[in-house]
Structure formats: structure tokens, C-alpha cells
Coordinates of C-alpha atoms in Angstrom, one line a residue:
Chain A
M15 CA -17.5 -23.4 -28.9
D16 CA -20.5 -22.2 -26.6
A17 CA -21.7 -25.7 -26.1
L18 CA -18.1 -26.8 -25.1
W19 CA -17.9 -23.7 -22.6
S20 CA -21.5 -24.4 -21.0
G21 CA -20.7 -28.2 -20.8
F22 CA -17.4 -27.3 -19.0
L23 CA -19.5 -25.0 -16.7
D24 CA -21.9 -27.8 -16.0
L25 CA -19.0 -30.0 -14.8
L26 CA -18.1 -27.5 -12.1
P27 CA -19.8 -27.7 -8.6
G28 CA -22.4 -24.8 -8.0
D29 CA -24.6 -22.8 -10.0
W30 CA -22.8 -21.4 -13.1
T31 CA -25.8 -20.7 -15.3
L32 CA -25.2 -16.9 -15.1
F33 CA -21.7 -17.3 -16.7
K34 CA -23.2 -18.9 -19.8
E35 CA -24.4 -15.8 -21.1
W36 CA -22.3 -12.7 -22.5
P37 CA -24.3 -9.9 -20.8
Y38 CA -23.1 -11.0 -17.3
W39 CA -19.5 -11.3 -18.4
R40 CA -19.9 -7.9 -20.0
F41 CA -21.2 -6.5 -16.7
L42 CA -18.1 -7.7 -14.9
L43 CA -15.7 -6.8 -17.6
E44 CA -16.8 -3.2 -17.5
G45 CA -16.1 -3.1 -13.9
L46 CA -12.7 -4.6 -14.7
W47 CA -12.2 -1.7 -17.1
V48 CA -13.0 0.9 -14.4
S49 CA -10.6 -0.9 -11.9
V50 CA -7.9 -0.8 -14.7
Q51 CA -8.5 2.9 -15.5
I52 CA -8.0 3.8 -11.7
A53 CA -4.9 1.7 -11.6
L54 CA -3.4 3.3 -14.5
A55 CA -4.4 6.9 -13.6
G56 CA -3.2 6.2 -9.8
I57 CA 0.2 4.8 -10.9
G58 CA 0.8 7.6 -13.5
L59 CA 0.2 10.2 -10.9
A60 CA 2.2 8.2 -8.2
L61 CA 5.1 7.8 -10.6
V62 CA 5.5 11.6 -11.3
V63 CA 5.0 12.7 -7.6
G64 CA 7.2 9.7 -6.6
I65 CA 10.2 10.8 -8.5
L66 CA 9.9 14.4 -7.4
M67 CA 9.7 13.2 -3.7
A68 CA 12.7 10.7 -4.1
V69 CA 14.8 13.5 -5.6
G70 CA 13.6 15.8 -2.8
R71 CA 14.4 13.3 -0.1
L72 CA 18.1 13.2 -1.4
S73 CA 18.3 17.0 -2.1
P74 CA 21.2 18.9 -0.4
I75 CA 18.7 21.7 0.6
P76 CA 17.5 21.1 4.0
I77 CA 13.8 22.3 3.8
V78 CA 13.2 20.4 0.7
R79 CA 14.5 17.3 2.4
V80 CA 12.3 17.9 5.5
L81 CA 9.2 18.4 3.6
S82 CA 9.5 15.6 1.2
T83 CA 10.4 13.1 4.1
T84 CA 7.4 14.3 6.0
Y85 CA 5.2 13.7 3.0
V86 CA 6.8 10.3 2.4
E87 CA 6.6 9.1 5.9
T88 CA 3.2 10.2 6.7
F89 CA 1.5 8.8 3.6
R90 CA 3.4 5.6 3.7
A91 CA 2.3 4.9 7.3
T92 CA -1.4 5.8 7.0
P93 CA -4.1 3.0 6.0
L94 CA -5.2 3.4 2.4
L95 CA -8.7 3.1 3.3
L96 CA -8.5 6.0 5.6
L97 CA -6.9 8.2 3.0
I98 CA -9.8 7.0 0.5
F99 CA -12.5 7.9 3.2
F100 CA -10.6 11.1 3.9
V101 CA -10.5 12.4 0.4
F102 CA -14.0 10.9 -0.4
F103 CA -16.1 12.3 2.4
G104 CA -13.7 15.3 2.7
A105 CA -14.5 16.2 -1.1
G106 CA -18.0 17.1 -0.1
R107 CA -17.0 19.6 2.5
A108 CA -14.2 21.4 0.4
N109 CA -15.6 23.7 -2.2
T110 CA -13.9 22.9 -5.4
S111 CA -16.4 24.3 -8.0
G112 CA -14.1 27.5 -8.4
A113 CA -11.6 25.0 -10.2
K114 CA -14.1 23.7 -12.7
D115 CA -13.0 25.8 -15.5
F116 CA -9.4 24.9 -15.3
P117 CA -8.0 22.5 -18.1
I118 CA -6.6 19.5 -16.3
I119 CA -8.3 19.8 -13.1
D120 CA -11.8 19.6 -14.4
W121 CA -11.3 15.8 -15.3
F122 CA -11.4 15.1 -11.6
L123 CA -14.6 17.4 -11.0
D124 CA -18.3 16.8 -11.6
D125 CA -19.5 18.8 -14.5
T126 CA -22.6 20.3 -12.7
S127 CA -21.8 20.7 -9.0
G128 CA -17.9 21.0 -9.3
D129 CA -17.5 18.5 -6.6
L130 CA -14.7 15.9 -6.7
T131 CA -16.0 12.7 -8.2
P132 CA -15.9 9.4 -6.3
K133 CA -13.7 8.0 -9.0
A134 CA -11.2 11.0 -8.8
S135 CA -11.2 10.8 -5.1
A136 CA -10.1 7.0 -5.2
I137 CA -7.5 8.0 -7.8
L138 CA -6.1 10.8 -5.7
A139 CA -6.1 8.7 -2.5
L140 CA -4.3 5.9 -4.3
A141 CA -1.9 8.3 -5.8
L142 CA -1.1 9.8 -2.4
Y143 CA -0.5 6.5 -0.9
N144 CA 1.4 5.0 -3.7
S145 CA 3.6 8.1 -4.6
A146 CA 5.1 7.7 -1.1
V147 CA 5.8 4.1 -1.7
V148 CA 7.2 4.7 -5.1
A149 CA 9.4 7.6 -3.6
E150 CA 10.9 5.0 -1.2
I151 CA 11.5 2.4 -3.9
M152 CA 13.2 5.2 -6.1
R153 CA 15.2 6.4 -3.1
A154 CA 16.5 3.0 -2.4
G155 CA 17.4 2.7 -6.1
I156 CA 19.1 5.9 -6.3
L157 CA 21.0 5.2 -2.9
S158 CA 22.2 1.8 -4.4
I159 CA 24.1 3.6 -7.1
S160 CA 27.6 4.0 -5.8
K161 CA 28.7 7.3 -4.5
G162 CA 31.6 7.4 -7.0
V163 CA 29.4 7.5 -10.1
L164 CA 27.6 10.6 -8.6
E165 CA 30.7 12.3 -7.7
A166 CA 32.2 11.6 -11.0
S167 CA 29.0 13.2 -12.6
R168 CA 29.5 16.3 -10.4
T169 CA 33.1 16.7 -11.2
I170 CA 32.4 16.7 -15.0
G171 CA 30.5 19.7 -14.2
L172 CA 26.8 18.7 -13.9
T173 CA 24.8 20.4 -11.3
Y174 CA 23.0 18.2 -8.7
L175 CA 19.6 18.2 -10.6
Q176 CA 21.5 17.4 -13.8
S177 CA 23.2 14.5 -12.3
M178 CA 20.1 13.2 -10.9
R179 CA 18.2 13.6 -14.2
F180 CA 21.0 12.1 -16.4
I181 CA 22.9 9.7 -14.3
A182 CA 21.1 8.6 -11.2
V183 CA 17.4 8.3 -12.1
P184 CA 18.0 6.3 -15.3
M185 CA 20.5 3.9 -13.7
A186 CA 18.1 3.5 -10.8
L187 CA 15.0 3.0 -12.9
R188 CA 16.6 -0.2 -14.2
R189 CA 17.2 -1.4 -10.7
M190 CA 13.9 -0.6 -9.2
A191 CA 11.9 -2.1 -12.1
P192 CA 11.0 -5.1 -10.0
G193 CA 10.0 -3.2 -7.1
L194 CA 7.8 -0.8 -9.1
V195 CA 6.1 -3.7 -11.0
S196 CA 5.2 -5.5 -7.6
Q197 CA 3.8 -2.1 -6.4
L198 CA 1.7 -2.1 -9.5
I199 CA 0.2 -5.3 -8.2
T200 CA -0.4 -3.9 -4.8
L201 CA -2.1 -0.9 -6.6
Y202 CA -4.2 -2.9 -8.7
K203 CA -5.4 -5.1 -5.6
D204 CA -6.1 -1.9 -3.8
T205 CA -8.4 -0.6 -6.4
S206 CA -10.9 -2.9 -4.9
L207 CA -11.1 -0.7 -1.9
A208 CA -12.8 1.9 -4.2
A209 CA -15.8 -0.5 -4.1
L210 CA -16.3 0.8 -0.6
I211 CA -17.1 4.3 -1.8
A212 CA -19.6 3.2 -4.2
I213 CA -17.7 3.2 -7.5
E214 CA -18.9 0.4 -9.9
E215 CA -15.5 -1.2 -10.2
L216 CA -14.8 -5.0 -10.4
L217 CA -15.6 -6.0 -6.9
R218 CA -18.6 -3.6 -6.7
R219 CA -19.9 -4.9 -9.8
G220 CA -19.7 -8.4 -8.6
K221 CA -21.3 -7.5 -5.4
I222 CA -24.1 -5.9 -7.3
M223 CA -24.4 -9.3 -9.3
Y224 CA -24.6 -11.5 -6.3
E225 CA -26.9 -9.5 -4.3
A226 CA -29.5 -9.2 -7.0
P227 CA -32.3 -11.6 -6.0
S228 CA -33.4 -12.3 -9.5
L229 CA -30.0 -14.0 -10.3
G230 CA -30.2 -16.3 -7.6
N231 CA -27.5 -15.1 -5.3
P232 CA -24.6 -17.0 -6.8
T233 CA -22.2 -15.5 -4.2
I234 CA -19.5 -18.0 -4.3
E235 CA -19.4 -18.3 -8.1
V236 CA -19.2 -14.5 -8.7
L237 CA -16.5 -13.9 -6.2
T238 CA -14.6 -16.6 -7.5
V239 CA -14.6 -15.1 -11.0
V240 CA -14.0 -11.6 -9.5
A241 CA -11.0 -13.1 -7.7
L242 CA -9.6 -14.7 -10.9
M243 CA -10.1 -11.3 -12.6
Y244 CA -7.6 -9.9 -10.0
F245 CA -5.5 -13.0 -9.9
I246 CA -4.6 -13.5 -13.5
P247 CA -3.1 -10.0 -14.4
N248 CA -1.3 -10.0 -11.0
Y249 CA 0.1 -13.3 -11.4
A250 CA 1.5 -12.5 -14.8
L251 CA 2.9 -9.2 -13.5
S252 CA 4.4 -11.1 -10.4
L253 CA 6.1 -13.3 -13.1
V254 CA 7.5 -10.4 -14.9
A255 CA 8.7 -8.9 -11.6
G256 CA 10.4 -12.2 -10.8
R257 CA 12.1 -12.1 -14.1
L258 CA 13.3 -8.5 -13.8
E259 CA 14.6 -9.3 -10.4
R260 CA 16.6 -12.2 -11.6
G261 CA 17.9 -11.0 -15.0
P262 CA 17.5 -13.1 -18.3
E263 CA 19.5 -16.1 -17.0
G264 CA 17.5 -16.7 -13.7
R265 CA 15.2 -19.5 -12.4
R266 CA 11.6 -19.4 -13.6
G267 CA 8.9 -18.6 -11.4
P268 CA 7.7 -15.4 -9.4
G269 CA 10.1 -13.7 -7.3
N270 CA 10.3 -11.9 -3.9
A271 CA 10.3 -8.2 -5.0
G272 CA 8.3 -5.7 -3.2
L273 CA 7.6 -7.9 -0.2
E274 CA 8.0 -4.9 2.2
N275 CA 5.3 -3.0 0.7
L276 CA 2.1 -5.2 0.6
Chain B
M21 CA -3.0 46.5 -2.0
G22 CA -2.4 45.6 1.7
L23 CA 0.9 45.1 3.3
I24 CA 0.4 41.3 3.9
P25 CA 0.0 40.2 0.1
V26 CA 3.0 42.4 -0.7
L27 CA 5.1 40.6 1.9
V28 CA 3.8 37.3 0.7
L29 CA 4.4 38.0 -3.1
G30 CA 7.9 39.4 -2.2
Y31 CA 8.6 36.5 -0.2
F32 CA 7.7 34.0 -3.2
F33 CA 9.2 36.1 -6.0
V34 CA 12.2 37.5 -4.4
A35 CA 13.4 35.7 -1.4
I36 CA 12.8 32.0 -2.4
P37 CA 14.4 32.7 -6.0
F38 CA 17.2 34.4 -4.3
W39 CA 17.8 31.5 -1.9
I40 CA 17.6 28.9 -4.6
A41 CA 20.1 30.9 -6.8
V42 CA 22.6 31.3 -4.1
E43 CA 22.1 27.7 -2.9
V44 CA 22.8 26.5 -6.6
V45 CA 25.7 28.9 -7.2
A46 CA 27.4 28.2 -3.8
T47 CA 27.2 24.6 -3.7
R48 CA 28.7 24.2 -7.0
P49 CA 32.0 22.2 -6.4
G50 CA 35.0 24.3 -6.5
H51 CA 33.3 27.7 -6.8
R52 CA 33.2 29.2 -3.4
A53 CA 33.7 32.9 -3.6
S54 CA 34.4 34.5 -0.2
W55 CA 31.0 36.4 0.0
F56 CA 28.9 33.1 -0.8
P57 CA 28.8 31.9 2.7
G58 CA 27.2 35.0 4.1
A59 CA 24.8 35.2 1.2
L60 CA 24.0 31.3 1.6
W61 CA 23.2 31.7 5.2
A62 CA 21.2 34.8 4.6
G63 CA 19.1 33.1 1.9
R64 CA 18.6 30.1 4.1
G65 CA 17.6 32.3 6.9
L66 CA 14.8 34.2 4.8
A67 CA 13.7 30.8 3.6
L68 CA 13.5 29.3 7.1
A69 CA 11.8 32.5 8.4
G70 CA 9.2 32.1 5.5
V71 CA 8.5 28.6 6.4
V72 CA 8.1 29.3 10.0
A73 CA 5.7 32.2 9.3
G74 CA 4.0 30.1 7.0
A75 CA 3.5 27.3 9.4
F76 CA 2.4 29.8 12.0
G77 CA -0.2 31.3 9.7
A78 CA -1.5 27.9 8.5
T79 CA -1.8 26.8 12.2
Y80 CA -3.3 30.2 13.1
G81 CA -5.7 29.8 10.0
A82 CA -6.5 26.4 11.0
R83 CA -7.1 26.9 14.8
D84 CA -10.8 26.3 14.4
F85 CA -9.8 23.1 12.7
W86 CA -7.7 21.9 15.6
H87 CA -10.0 23.2 18.1
D88 CA -12.6 21.1 16.5
V89 CA -10.4 18.0 16.6
W90 CA -9.9 18.7 20.4
V91 CA -13.8 18.8 21.0
Q92 CA -14.3 15.6 18.9
L93 CA -11.4 13.8 21.0
K94 CA -13.0 14.9 24.3
E95 CA -16.5 13.8 23.2
N96 CA -15.6 10.5 21.5
Y97 CA -12.5 9.2 23.1
P98 CA -14.1 6.3 24.7
A99 CA -15.5 4.9 21.5
L100 CA -12.4 5.8 19.6
L101 CA -10.1 4.0 22.1
R102 CA -12.4 1.0 21.9
G103 CA -12.0 1.1 18.2
Y104 CA -8.1 1.4 18.6
R105 CA -8.0 -1.5 21.0
M106 CA -10.0 -3.7 18.7
T107 CA -7.5 -2.9 15.8
I108 CA -4.7 -3.8 18.1
I109 CA -6.2 -7.1 19.1
L110 CA -6.9 -8.0 15.6
T111 CA -3.3 -7.1 14.6
L112 CA -1.6 -8.8 17.3
L113 CA -3.7 -12.1 17.1
S114 CA -3.6 -12.4 13.3
F115 CA 0.1 -11.6 13.2
A116 CA 0.8 -14.4 15.8
L117 CA -1.3 -16.8 13.7
A118 CA 0.2 -15.7 10.4
M119 CA 3.6 -16.1 11.8
A120 CA 2.7 -19.8 12.6
L121 CA 1.1 -20.4 9.4
G122 CA 3.7 -18.5 7.3
G123 CA 6.5 -20.4 9.1
L124 CA 4.7 -23.7 8.1
L125 CA 4.3 -22.5 4.5
A126 CA 8.1 -21.3 4.5
L127 CA 9.1 -24.7 5.4
F128 CA 6.9 -26.2 2.8
R129 CA 8.1 -23.9 0.2
T130 CA 11.9 -25.0 0.9
A131 CA 11.2 -28.6 1.5
E132 CA 12.8 -31.4 -0.3
W133 CA 9.7 -32.8 -1.5
R134 CA 8.2 -31.4 -4.7
L135 CA 4.5 -31.7 -3.8
L136 CA 5.0 -29.6 -0.7
R137 CA 6.8 -26.9 -2.4
A138 CA 3.9 -26.8 -5.1
A139 CA 1.2 -26.4 -2.5
G140 CA 3.1 -23.8 -0.5
G141 CA 3.7 -22.1 -3.8
I142 CA 0.0 -22.1 -4.8
Y143 CA -1.1 -20.8 -1.5
V144 CA 1.2 -18.1 -1.5
E145 CA 0.6 -16.9 -5.1
W146 CA -3.2 -17.0 -4.8
F147 CA -3.2 -15.0 -1.5
R148 CA -0.8 -12.6 -2.5
N149 CA -2.3 -11.8 -5.9
T150 CA -5.8 -11.3 -5.0
P151 CA -7.2 -8.3 -3.0
L152 CA -7.6 -8.9 0.9
L153 CA -11.0 -7.2 0.3
V154 CA -12.2 -10.1 -2.0
Q155 CA -10.8 -12.5 0.5
L156 CA -12.8 -10.9 3.3
F157 CA -15.9 -10.8 1.4
F158 CA -15.5 -14.6 0.3
L159 CA -15.1 -15.5 3.9
F160 CA -18.0 -13.5 5.3
F161 CA -20.4 -13.6 2.3
A162 CA -19.8 -16.6 0.5
L163 CA -18.6 -19.0 2.9
P164 CA -21.9 -19.6 4.6
K165 CA -23.1 -20.7 1.3
L166 CA -20.5 -23.2 0.6
T167 CA -21.5 -27.0 0.7
L168 CA -18.6 -29.4 0.8
P169 CA -19.0 -32.9 -0.2
V170 CA -18.3 -34.7 3.0
I171 CA -19.0 -32.2 5.8
G172 CA -21.7 -30.4 4.0
R173 CA -22.5 -26.9 5.4
P174 CA -21.6 -26.8 8.9
D175 CA -22.7 -24.0 11.3
W176 CA -19.2 -22.6 11.8
F177 CA -19.0 -21.7 8.2
L178 CA -21.3 -18.8 9.3
L179 CA -18.5 -16.5 10.8
S180 CA -19.1 -13.5 13.0
P181 CA -17.5 -10.3 11.5
F182 CA -14.5 -10.5 14.0
K183 CA -13.8 -14.2 13.2
A184 CA -14.1 -13.5 9.4
G185 CA -11.7 -10.5 9.7
L186 CA -9.2 -12.3 11.9
I187 CA -9.1 -15.3 9.5
G188 CA -9.0 -13.1 6.5
L189 CA -6.1 -11.1 7.8
T190 CA -4.4 -14.1 8.9
L191 CA -4.6 -15.9 5.6
Y192 CA -3.5 -12.9 3.7
T193 CA -0.6 -11.9 6.0
A194 CA 0.6 -15.7 6.1
A195 CA 1.4 -15.6 2.4
Y196 CA 3.7 -12.4 3.1
T197 CA 5.3 -13.6 6.3
A198 CA 5.9 -17.0 4.5
E199 CA 7.9 -15.1 1.7
A200 CA 9.9 -13.2 4.3
L201 CA 10.6 -16.4 6.3
R202 CA 11.5 -18.2 3.0
S203 CA 13.8 -15.3 1.9
G204 CA 15.5 -15.7 5.3
L205 CA 15.8 -19.5 5.0
L206 CA 17.3 -19.1 1.5
A207 CA 19.8 -16.6 2.9
V208 CA 21.4 -19.0 5.2
D209 CA 24.4 -20.6 3.6
K210 CA 23.8 -24.1 2.3
G211 CA 27.0 -25.3 3.9
Q212 CA 25.4 -24.7 7.5
S213 CA 22.8 -27.2 6.9
E214 CA 25.1 -29.6 5.2
A215 CA 27.6 -29.3 8.2
A216 CA 24.7 -30.0 10.5
R217 CA 23.5 -33.1 8.6
S218 CA 27.2 -34.4 8.6
L219 CA 27.2 -33.8 12.5
G220 CA 24.4 -36.3 12.6
L221 CA 21.2 -34.2 13.0
N222 CA 18.5 -35.3 10.9
Y223 CA 16.5 -33.1 8.4
L224 CA 14.2 -31.5 10.9
Q225 CA 16.8 -30.9 13.6
A226 CA 19.0 -29.4 11.1
R227 CA 16.2 -27.0 10.1
F228 CA 15.1 -26.2 13.6
Y229 CA 18.3 -25.8 15.5
V230 CA 20.8 -24.4 12.8
V231 CA 18.9 -22.8 9.8
V232 CA 15.8 -21.4 11.4
P233 CA 17.5 -19.3 14.1
Q234 CA 19.8 -17.7 11.5
A235 CA 16.9 -17.3 9.1
L236 CA 14.8 -15.4 11.6
R237 CA 17.5 -12.8 12.0
V238 CA 17.6 -12.0 8.3
S239 CA 13.8 -11.6 8.2
V240 CA 13.2 -9.4 11.1
P241 CA 13.3 -6.2 9.1
L242 CA 10.8 -7.6 6.6
L243 CA 8.6 -8.9 9.3
T244 CA 8.5 -5.7 11.1
S245 CA 7.2 -3.9 7.9
I246 CA 4.8 -6.7 7.3
F247 CA 3.4 -6.2 10.9
S248 CA 3.0 -2.5 10.0
A249 CA 1.3 -3.3 6.9
L250 CA -0.9 -5.5 8.6
F251 CA -1.9 -2.9 11.2
R252 CA -2.9 -0.6 8.3
N253 CA -4.7 -3.4 6.5
S254 CA -6.9 -4.2 9.5
A255 CA -8.8 -1.0 8.5
L256 CA -10.2 -3.2 5.7
V257 CA -12.2 -5.4 8.2
S258 CA -14.6 -2.2 8.8
A259 CA -15.9 -3.4 5.4
I260 CA -17.5 -6.6 6.9
G261 CA -18.6 -4.7 10.0
V262 CA -15.9 -5.0 12.6
K263 CA -16.0 -2.2 15.1
E264 CA -12.4 -1.2 14.8
L265 CA -10.7 2.2 14.7
L266 CA -11.8 3.3 11.1
Q267 CA -15.4 2.0 11.4
T268 CA -15.7 3.9 14.6
A269 CA -14.5 7.1 13.2
D270 CA -16.6 6.7 10.3
N271 CA -19.8 5.9 12.2
I272 CA -19.3 9.1 14.4
Q273 CA -18.4 11.0 11.2
Q274 CA -21.7 10.0 9.4
N275 CA -23.7 11.2 12.4
N276 CA -22.2 14.5 13.1
F277 CA -20.5 15.5 9.9
Q278 CA -17.2 16.2 11.4
T279 CA -15.4 14.4 8.6
F280 CA -12.0 15.9 8.7
E281 CA -11.6 16.0 12.3
L282 CA -12.6 12.4 12.9
F283 CA -10.4 10.9 10.1
A284 CA -7.6 13.2 11.3
L285 CA -7.9 11.7 14.8
A286 CA -8.0 8.2 13.4
G287 CA -5.0 9.0 11.3
V288 CA -3.0 10.2 14.1
L289 CA -3.8 7.0 16.1
Y290 CA -2.7 4.9 13.3
L291 CA 0.5 6.9 12.9
S292 CA 1.2 6.5 16.5
L293 CA 2.1 3.1 15.9
T294 CA 3.1 2.8 12.0
L295 CA 5.7 5.5 12.4
P296 CA 7.8 4.1 15.2
L297 CA 7.5 0.8 13.3
A298 CA 8.7 2.3 10.2
Y299 CA 11.8 3.8 12.1
A300 CA 12.5 0.6 13.8
S301 CA 12.2 -1.4 10.6
N302 CA 14.9 1.1 9.2
R303 CA 17.2 0.7 12.0
L304 CA 17.0 -3.1 12.0
E305 CA 17.6 -3.3 8.4
H306 CA 20.7 -1.2 8.8
R307 CA 21.8 -3.5 11.5
V308 CA 21.3 -6.7 9.6
R309 CA 23.2 -5.4 6.7
R310 CA 26.2 -4.3 8.9
V311 CA 26.3 -7.7 10.6
R312 CA 26.3 -9.7 7.2

């Protein structure tokens, strides 16, 4: 197996000697794991906040509507890198050490200094941006449910929040599945921005590897492997999104979902 | 306990619950007692007064912050505006190029010849599913080391940051414009191109005179949001050293530590274009939906 693999690498143009040895793979794969952690934490937070904001934007209460619309429109229209810089550099100026002893918040804080960790600031910034996008996807999904269904649910005695909780959100979730999956693709791509605030995720690990003089600076080879590590899961996800978009009978191949939020 | 904490606590624990309770009870369908409207408006008034007071308090509390923002704007506006101009130039140029390349790719992807379809598909999938930052790094750091069989390693592989950023943004955005234009092309009824063909137009004529104009109209809302996304994505080229808006703000910020103020300024400058674009995209979408 090993001989087969290095024989294959020898056939390729360029210098692939690094990738014949496991430790270099492991170095990159650890970075991949950090990327995946950031993506999962980000999408989790974004989904929770996104549902709240989507329901808030459709609320009958004017102030709730205005506040959640402001949130969504502002964060959706800001460059993600700006948000990441804002949270990351801003975290140094904000004093968060008082929150160090609170249960869930302390995951995000450094144990000794009580500052926001770089990884946490990347997660927070990604969640801020993506919750706004998710809220838009969900709002479109809820709006696509015909008014009669919601009116019917109100007339059988459900309150506004109940009709959202039991009727609109479950129905909408199925419709927005393709959009959400393609947003996950975007989110996973965007975790690469965390490399710019010195988090050792996939791209940063790649950069460390090709900048190390002792390894012979194999820039092209390392970046190709890194790009493939982003491409493979994303392409699989885009096939899933396409399948969800077309339903079980549709044509094969990736679809069009989420084109508007790249 | 002073007066202000009492007022704040009273507001949060009495006024807001009262308002929500009245709101929930009074907006129940078919249960409108005669005293509800008065209570409802009283509750809404209380809540609004609280929000206004809170906003005033927050603004008053943050007056130093906004003062600092103003000082930073006064001191650094030439640099910031230069950065803003660079961002806009990058966006406009790469959007124009991406439209051309994307149009070509969309025609590839809807072509009758299978090989063209596959080539367009591979391009779009590759550039859509890898991060823009990796692509920029590839153009800026890896391309100068690339040796090709016939042409070798020409000088122009060594790109300046601006060129690398421009090419990177173009290649990435072209994948998205291609998809937007393709969905427009597919939305045009097949009968249109069949009718054009039967009138004696050849394949290309039917595409350009009949199908493409109709397709463009369908894809305009999508293209607007792609443009807005491109404008935001152009912040990424700061990673390879182009002096655009974010890079400028970041440089100043690293010298004088006015972090929040400068990023807030940069944010306002970005929002000055993206918010109107989002609004326009919404309006256009409604219009296209109504026409169809």
C-alpha cells in the first residue's frame, strides 16, 4: 500500500516527498479538525440565533420586528473578515475576565487571563454573520408557507408563537434544507479566514508547512492538498444540497441552492 | 438604592411583562374586550419610551466612543477614502471580468456539446467549493513557483498583490455569475429557442438574440446580490497585501490601538454600499416575480 502510494506520488509533477510520510498528513489533518470544530460550533450558534431572528422578523410586535431586522440586515451586509477582526482585536480591549466563572461562557475565555480566545472570537464572528444569513433563509422558508395554513393554525386556537413552533418552522425547515446545506458549505469555506487571526486551522497549518525552510517550501503541493481538503467535503455537501433541492426523483449533480449567499 | 436602578428594574420586570401580556391577550383572534385597545397602546407606549430612553442612555454612555470615531475620521479620512476607492475599483473591475467569464461559462454549461458542459461544470464546482482565501494564496504564493511544460516559468507568474487579488476575485466570482446566468438561461422556455431556430436563426443567433436577453432579466436580482457579496469578499485581498479599505483600517488600528473606532468606520463605509444593494436586490426580486 505504502509503495503504491509513493509510486503514485512519484508519477505526479512536483515535489511530493512530504506527503509520503504520515506525520505531515497528521499535521494538516489536525488543522482540518480545528476547521471542522469552528464550522460546527459556528453553524450551531448560527442556527439557534437564526431561528430566533427569523421568527422575530415576522413577529406582530413592531419593536421586536425592527430590532431583529436591524440585526439581520447589518450583519448580513458586513464583510465577514471585518467582523472577525472586530471581535478578535476588540476582544483585547474588552474586559471579559469577570465572566470567567460562568458555566457556558468560560468555554470561550482563556483560563488565566479571562480574554476571549482567538478560536472563540472566530466562532463568534462566524456565528454573527451566519445567523443573519440563516435568518434570511428561514424567513424565506416561513414566508413560502401559504398564509391559509398559518391562519388555519391560528383559528384552531394556537397563539402566534405556537403556530410558529408547531406549524411554520417544521414545514419551513424541510423547504430550506438545501439553502441551509449550501450555507454550511460557505461557512466551512469561511473558516479559512480564521487563519488570518493566527488560529492553526487547515490553511494556517498549510502555510506553516510550506513556509518552513527545512521542508523545501513545497507551496504548490501543500496548497493543492489543502484545497482538496476543503473541496472534497464541500463537493459532497453540494451534491446533498442538489439532491434535497430536487427531491428523490431529480437529475443527478450539484444544484443551484444558496447561490445568493456566497 | 438610587432612583435609576429602581426605574430600570421596574421597567424590565413590570412594564415589559405587562406590555407582552397585553400584546399576547389582545392580539388573540376573536377576543377583543373593550378596554384592551387602551391597555395595548399604553403598553406599547411604555415599551417605546423605554427603548427611546435606553437608546438615549446608550448613546450618552457611548458619547466618548462616537467622539473618538469622529476624531479618527478627521485624522484618517484621506487614507480611508483611498482604501475605499481601491475596494470599489477592485470590485467593479473584477465584476466586469467575472460577468464576461461567467457568461462564457454559462454558455458552456448549457451547450449542446457534452465536453463543454463538463469543462464548465468542473470549473464552477472547483471554484465554488474551495475557499477564496486558498485561491488567493495560490495565485500569490504558489503561482510564481509553478513550472509548466511548454512555457516554463514566465515572469508574469509573479503577480503584484493587486493583480493577484483582481484575478482571484474574478475567478471566484465567475463561478457564481456563471451559475446565476445559467439558472436564467434554463428559466427561459425551451419553446423560445425552438421557435427562433425554426425561424431560421442558427444556434448562436438564437442564443444571443432570443434566449440571452430574457435570461439576463431573470438573473438580475441574483447578480445584484453576487455583486454585493463580491464587494464584501474584496476585503479578503488584504490578506495578500492590497491596500484596500480593511487593510487601511487595520494598519492605522495597529499603530494607534483605536480598534473599535476604525473598524466601525470601515464597517460604516462597507454598509454604505451593501445596504442599498440589499434593498435593490429585494425590490428587483419582487419585480421579476411579479412579471413572471
